[in-house]
Amino acid sequence: MSHIVTIGDIAIGGSNPFALLAGPCQLQSLDHARAMCAGILEACAPSGTKLIFKASYDKANRSSIGTERGLGMDAGLEILAKIRDEFGVPVVTDVHEPWQCEKAAQAVDVLQIPAFLCRQTDLLLAAGETGKAINVKKGQFLAPWDMRHVAAKIESTGNRNIMLCDRGTSFGYNTLVTDFRGLPTMAQTGYPVVFDATHSVQQPGGQGATSGGQREFVPVLARAACAVGISALFIETHEDPDNAPSDGPNMVPLDQMEALIGRLRAYDALTKENFDA
């Protein structure tokens, strides 16, 4: 039986419609975050999709020293807290070191563990101890069945508000591939599974000093994930991805989100018609 993770008024897991974790990769300003949140909520409204707004205050895992990292923790958390309060939506952001968890938990509803850090025990324990929902991305190097050990580390703190997220698996140099067997495999832990359609099409370091990507395949992989069965989707979006400060090649243009979400909800509903929660 699937464990249900409740974030605000959003129930994630079981036969519930997928929740959407969406927003720009990197926080740019309060005004930009407001515009993005408003636009994504508008895109979600026709299908009734529940939004958890996502943006990062620090992109610590950049390809090179010269690429932009973001606004920093203090400014970024202040913006995320304002978005949560003004729009009434939960928010999620990345944490990279144990000391960041308690502070971030005061401003956001979900702490996200980046894929490269999914085995960092002290980080997982610090995140779990906040009591917040934790979205852990499966490392590109990790087998899906090994995520049970990741979940167990968080569980040891008494926190079962855990989501496990697939974002592709390393396939040679600068390439990721999605093994859709991994989604039901991770679901065997009992925790809701999130599919990150954005980073699954990333080409890590594919542009030399930055990562490339193939955003045209985001809808393809997202449809497949919904057909297999997932509890939440992670899709980064931007009004002008080609000029975004990070992960532009992977992000879906904001003006395409409404149609995409609507189609994905149809796949999701069909998969869950006879779902035994």
CSV table of C-alpha atoms in Angstrom, one decimal:
chain,number,residue,atom,x,y,z
A,1,MET,CA,0.0,0.0,0.0
A,2,SER,CA,1.3,3.4,-0.9
A,3,HIS,CA,2.1,5.8,1.8
A,4,ILE,CA,0.4,9.2,1.3
A,5,VAL,CA,2.5,12.3,1.8
A,6,THR,CA,0.4,15.4,2.6
A,7,ILE,CA,1.8,18.8,1.8
A,8,GLY,CA,-0.7,21.6,2.6
A,9,ASP,CA,-3.9,20.5,0.9
A,10,ILE,CA,-2.1,18.2,-1.5
A,11,ALA,CA,-2.3,14.4,-1.0
A,12,ILE,CA,0.5,12.7,-2.9
A,13,GLY,CA,0.5,9.0,-3.6
A,14,GLY,CA,-2.0,6.2,-4.1
A,15,SER,CA,-4.8,6.9,-6.6
A,16,ASN,CA,-4.6,10.7,-6.2
A,17,PRO,CA,-4.0,12.6,-9.4
A,18,PHE,CA,-0.3,13.6,-9.8
A,19,ALA,CA,0.9,16.7,-8.1
A,20,LEU,CA,3.1,19.0,-10.1
A,21,LEU,CA,6.5,20.3,-8.9
A,22,ALA,CA,7.2,23.2,-11.3
A,23,GLY,CA,9.0,26.5,-11.6
A,24,PRO,CA,12.2,27.9,-13.0
A,25,CYS,CA,15.4,26.1,-12.3
A,26,GLN,CA,17.0,29.1,-10.6
A,27,LEU,CA,15.5,32.0,-8.7
A,28,GLN,CA,16.1,35.3,-10.6
A,29,SER,CA,14.1,37.9,-8.6
A,30,LEU,CA,10.9,38.2,-6.6
A,31,ASP,CA,9.1,39.8,-9.6
A,32,HIS,CA,10.1,36.9,-11.8
A,33,ALA,CA,9.1,34.3,-9.3
A,34,ARG,CA,5.7,36.0,-8.9
A,35,ALA,CA,5.2,36.0,-12.7
A,36,MET,CA,6.3,32.4,-13.0
A,37,CYS,CA,4.1,31.2,-10.2
A,38,ALA,CA,1.1,33.0,-11.5
A,39,GLY,CA,1.6,31.6,-15.0
A,40,ILE,CA,2.0,28.0,-13.8
A,41,LEU,CA,-1.1,28.3,-11.6
A,42,GLU,CA,-3.0,29.5,-14.7
A,43,ALA,CA,-1.7,26.6,-16.7
A,44,CYS,CA,-2.8,24.2,-13.9
A,45,ALA,CA,-6.3,25.6,-13.4
A,46,PRO,CA,-8.2,23.9,-16.3
A,47,SER,CA,-7.2,20.5,-15.2
A,48,GLY,CA,-7.3,21.2,-11.4
A,49,THR,CA,-3.7,20.1,-11.0
A,50,LYS,CA,-2.1,20.9,-7.6
A,51,LEU,CA,1.1,22.9,-7.8
A,52,ILE,CA,4.2,22.9,-5.5
A,53,PHE,CA,6.3,25.8,-6.7
A,54,LYS,CA,9.9,25.0,-7.3
A,55,ALA,CA,13.0,27.2,-7.6
A,56,SER,CA,16.6,27.0,-6.3
A,57,TYR,CA,18.4,29.7,-4.4
A,58,ASP,CA,21.7,28.1,-5.1
A,59,LYS,CA,22.7,25.9,-8.0
A,60,ALA,CA,25.7,24.3,-6.3
A,61,ASN,CA,26.1,21.5,-8.8
A,62,ARG,CA,27.1,23.6,-11.9
A,63,SER,CA,29.3,22.3,-14.6
A,64,SER,CA,31.9,25.0,-14.3
A,65,ILE,CA,33.1,27.8,-11.9
A,66,GLY,CA,32.0,30.5,-14.3
A,67,THR,CA,28.3,29.7,-14.5
A,68,GLU,CA,25.6,31.5,-12.4
A,69,ARG,CA,24.6,29.9,-9.1
A,70,GLY,CA,21.7,32.1,-8.0
A,71,LEU,CA,20.7,34.7,-5.5
A,72,GLY,CA,22.0,32.9,-2.4
A,73,MET,CA,20.3,31.4,0.6
A,74,ASP,CA,19.0,34.4,2.5
A,75,ALA,CA,17.6,36.3,-0.5
A,76,GLY,CA,16.3,33.1,-2.1
A,77,LEU,CA,14.5,31.8,1.0
A,78,GLU,CA,12.9,35.2,1.5
A,79,ILE,CA,11.5,35.1,-2.0
A,80,LEU,CA,10.2,31.6,-1.6
A,81,ALA,CA,8.5,32.4,1.6
A,82,LYS,CA,6.8,35.4,0.0
A,83,ILE,CA,5.6,33.2,-2.9
A,84,ARG,CA,4.2,30.7,-0.5
A,85,ASP,CA,2.3,33.4,1.4
A,86,GLU,CA,1.1,35.4,-1.5
A,87,PHE,CA,-0.1,32.6,-3.7
A,88,GLY,CA,-1.0,30.0,-1.0
A,89,VAL,CA,1.0,27.3,-2.6
A,90,PRO,CA,3.6,25.0,-1.1
A,91,VAL,CA,7.2,25.6,-2.2
A,92,VAL,CA,10.2,23.3,-2.7
A,93,THR,CA,13.9,24.1,-3.0
A,94,ASP,CA,17.2,22.2,-2.9
A,95,VAL,CA,19.5,21.9,0.1
A,96,HIS,CA,23.1,20.9,-0.3
A,97,GLU,CA,24.6,20.8,3.2
A,98,PRO,CA,23.3,19.6,6.6
A,99,TRP,CA,23.4,23.1,8.2
A,100,GLN,CA,21.1,24.5,5.5
A,101,CYS,CA,18.2,22.2,6.3
A,102,GLU,CA,16.8,23.8,9.4
A,103,LYS,CA,17.0,27.3,8.0
A,104,ALA,CA,15.4,26.3,4.7
A,105,ALA,CA,12.6,24.4,6.5
A,106,GLN,CA,11.4,27.7,8.0
A,107,ALA,CA,10.7,29.1,4.5
A,108,VAL,CA,9.7,26.1,2.4
A,109,ASP,CA,7.4,23.0,2.6
A,110,VAL,CA,9.5,20.5,0.8
A,111,LEU,CA,13.3,20.0,1.0
A,112,GLN,CA,14.8,18.5,-2.1
A,113,ILE,CA,18.0,16.4,-2.0
A,114,PRO,CA,19.9,16.7,-5.3
A,115,ALA,CA,20.8,13.5,-7.1
A,116,PHE,CA,24.5,13.8,-6.6
A,117,LEU,CA,23.9,14.0,-2.8
A,118,CYS,CA,21.4,11.3,-2.4
A,119,ARG,CA,23.8,9.1,-0.3
A,120,GLN,CA,25.1,11.8,1.9
A,121,THR,CA,24.0,10.4,5.3
A,122,ASP,CA,24.4,13.6,7.3
A,123,LEU,CA,22.4,15.6,4.8
A,124,LEU,CA,19.6,13.1,4.7
A,125,LEU,CA,19.4,12.9,8.5
A,126,ALA,CA,19.4,16.7,8.9
A,127,ALA,CA,16.6,17.0,6.3
A,128,GLY,CA,14.6,14.3,8.0
A,129,GLU,CA,14.9,15.8,11.4
A,130,THR,CA,13.1,19.0,10.2
A,131,GLY,CA,9.9,17.0,9.8
A,132,LYS,CA,9.3,18.5,6.4
A,133,ALA,CA,8.5,16.5,3.3
A,134,ILE,CA,11.7,15.3,1.6
A,135,ASN,CA,12.0,14.8,-2.2
A,136,VAL,CA,15.1,12.7,-2.8
A,137,LYS,CA,16.4,12.5,-6.4
A,138,LYS,CA,17.9,9.2,-7.3
A,139,GLY,CA,21.5,9.6,-8.2
A,140,GLN,CA,22.4,9.1,-11.9
A,141,PHE,CA,24.8,6.5,-10.7
A,142,LEU,CA,22.4,4.6,-8.4
A,143,ALA,CA,20.2,1.5,-9.1
A,144,PRO,CA,16.5,2.2,-8.3
A,145,TRP,CA,16.4,-0.7,-5.8
A,146,ASP,CA,19.1,1.0,-3.8
A,147,MET,CA,16.8,3.9,-3.0
A,148,ARG,CA,15.3,1.8,-0.2
A,149,HIS,CA,18.5,2.5,1.8
A,150,VAL,CA,18.2,6.2,1.1
A,151,ALA,CA,14.6,6.2,2.4
A,152,ALA,CA,15.7,4.2,5.5
A,153,LYS,CA,18.1,6.9,6.5
A,154,ILE,CA,15.4,9.5,6.5
A,155,GLU,CA,13.0,7.1,8.2
A,156,SER,CA,15.5,6.7,11.0
A,157,THR,CA,14.7,10.2,12.1
A,158,GLY,CA,11.0,9.3,12.5
A,159,ASN,CA,10.1,11.3,9.3
A,160,ARG,CA,8.0,9.3,6.7
A,161,ASN,CA,7.2,12.3,4.6
A,162,ILE,CA,9.4,10.9,1.8
A,163,MET,CA,9.2,11.1,-2.0
A,164,LEU,CA,11.6,9.3,-4.3
A,165,CYS,CA,12.4,11.0,-7.6
A,166,ASP,CA,13.8,9.5,-10.8
A,167,ARG,CA,15.8,11.9,-13.0
A,168,GLY,CA,17.5,9.6,-15.4
A,169,THR,CA,20.6,7.3,-15.2
A,170,SER,CA,24.0,7.9,-16.6
A,171,PHE,CA,24.5,6.2,-20.0
A,172,GLY,CA,28.0,6.9,-21.2
A,173,TYR,CA,29.4,10.4,-21.3
A,174,ASN,CA,27.1,13.5,-21.3
A,175,THR,CA,24.0,11.3,-21.7
A,176,LEU,CA,21.2,10.1,-19.5
A,177,VAL,CA,18.6,7.4,-20.2
A,178,THR,CA,15.4,6.6,-18.4
A,179,ASP,CA,14.7,3.1,-17.3
A,180,PHE,CA,11.0,3.0,-16.6
A,181,ARG,CA,11.3,-0.2,-14.7
A,182,GLY,CA,12.8,2.0,-12.0
A,183,LEU,CA,9.5,3.7,-11.2
A,184,PRO,CA,7.6,0.7,-10.0
A,185,THR,CA,10.8,-0.6,-8.4
A,186,MET,CA,11.1,2.5,-6.2
A,187,ALA,CA,7.4,2.4,-5.5
A,188,GLN,CA,7.9,-1.0,-3.8
A,189,THR,CA,9.3,1.0,-0.9
A,190,GLY,CA,5.7,2.2,-0.3
A,191,TYR,CA,6.7,5.9,-0.9
A,192,PRO,CA,5.3,8.1,-3.6
A,193,VAL,CA,7.4,8.3,-6.8
A,194,VAL,CA,8.2,11.5,-8.6
A,195,PHE,CA,9.3,11.6,-12.2
A,196,ASP,CA,11.6,14.5,-13.1
A,197,ALA,CA,11.0,14.9,-16.8
A,198,THR,CA,13.2,18.0,-17.1
A,199,HIS,CA,16.5,16.5,-15.9
A,200,SER,CA,15.9,13.2,-17.5
A,201,VAL,CA,16.5,14.9,-20.9
A,202,GLN,CA,19.6,16.8,-19.6
A,203,GLN,CA,23.0,16.2,-21.3
A,204,PRO,CA,25.3,16.8,-18.3
A,205,GLY,CA,28.2,18.9,-19.3
A,206,GLY,CA,27.1,18.5,-22.9
A,207,GLN,CA,27.9,22.1,-23.9
A,208,GLY,CA,31.4,22.1,-22.4
A,209,ALA,CA,31.1,24.6,-19.6
A,210,THR,CA,27.3,24.1,-19.2
A,211,SER,CA,24.9,21.2,-19.6
A,212,GLY,CA,22.8,20.7,-22.7
A,213,GLY,CA,19.5,19.0,-23.1
A,214,GLN,CA,16.6,18.0,-25.4
A,215,ARG,CA,13.5,19.7,-24.1
A,216,GLU,CA,11.5,18.3,-27.0
A,217,PHE,CA,11.5,14.9,-25.3
A,218,VAL,CA,10.1,16.2,-22.0
A,219,PRO,CA,6.5,15.5,-23.1
A,220,VAL,CA,7.5,12.1,-24.4
A,221,LEU,CA,9.1,10.9,-21.2
A,222,ALA,CA,6.4,12.5,-19.0
A,223,ARG,CA,3.6,10.7,-20.9
A,224,ALA,CA,5.5,7.4,-20.5
A,225,ALA,CA,5.9,8.0,-16.8
A,226,CYS,CA,2.2,8.7,-16.3
A,227,ALA,CA,1.4,5.6,-18.3
A,228,VAL,CA,3.6,3.5,-16.0
A,229,GLY,CA,2.2,5.3,-12.9
A,230,ILE,CA,3.7,8.0,-10.7
A,231,SER,CA,2.5,10.2,-7.8
A,232,ALA,CA,4.1,13.5,-8.9
A,233,LEU,CA,5.8,15.1,-11.9
A,234,PHE,CA,8.7,17.5,-11.7
A,235,ILE,CA,8.9,19.9,-14.7
A,236,GLU,CA,10.9,23.0,-14.8
A,237,THR,CA,9.6,25.9,-16.9
A,238,HIS,CA,10.5,29.4,-18.0
A,239,GLU,CA,9.0,32.1,-20.2
A,240,ASP,CA,12.2,32.2,-22.2
A,241,PRO,CA,14.2,29.0,-21.7
A,242,ASP,CA,16.9,29.9,-24.2
A,243,ASN,CA,17.9,32.9,-22.1
A,244,ALA,CA,17.5,31.3,-18.6
A,245,PRO,CA,20.5,31.4,-16.3
A,246,SER,CA,20.5,27.6,-15.9
A,247,ASP,CA,19.1,24.4,-17.5
A,248,GLY,CA,17.5,26.3,-20.3
A,249,PRO,CA,17.8,23.5,-22.8
A,250,ASN,CA,15.7,21.2,-20.6
A,251,MET,CA,12.9,23.6,-19.6
A,252,VAL,CA,9.5,23.7,-21.1
A,253,PRO,CA,8.4,27.1,-22.4
A,254,LEU,CA,5.7,28.5,-20.0
A,255,ASP,CA,3.2,29.0,-22.8
A,256,GLN,CA,3.2,25.3,-23.6
A,257,MET,CA,2.6,24.1,-20.0
A,258,GLU,CA,-1.3,24.3,-20.0
A,259,ALA,CA,-1.7,22.0,-23.0
A,260,LEU,CA,1.1,19.6,-21.7
A,261,ILE,CA,-0.5,19.3,-18.2
A,262,GLY,CA,-3.9,18.6,-19.6
A,263,ARG,CA,-2.6,15.8,-21.8
A,264,LEU,CA,-0.6,14.3,-18.9
A,265,ARG,CA,-3.6,14.4,-16.6
A,266,ALA,CA,-5.5,12.3,-19.2
A,267,TYR,CA,-2.8,9.6,-19.2
A,268,ASP,CA,-2.6,9.7,-15.4
A,269,ALA,CA,-6.4,9.3,-15.0
A,270,LEU,CA,-6.4,6.3,-17.4
A,271,THR,CA,-3.5,4.6,-15.5
A,272,LYS,CA,-5.2,5.1,-12.1
A,273,GLU,CA,-8.8,4.1,-13.1
A,274,ASN,CA,-8.4,0.7,-11.5
A,275,PHE,CA,-5.6,1.6,-9.1
A,276,ASP,CA,-5.8,-0.2,-5.8
A,277,ALA,CA,-4.4,2.3,-3.2
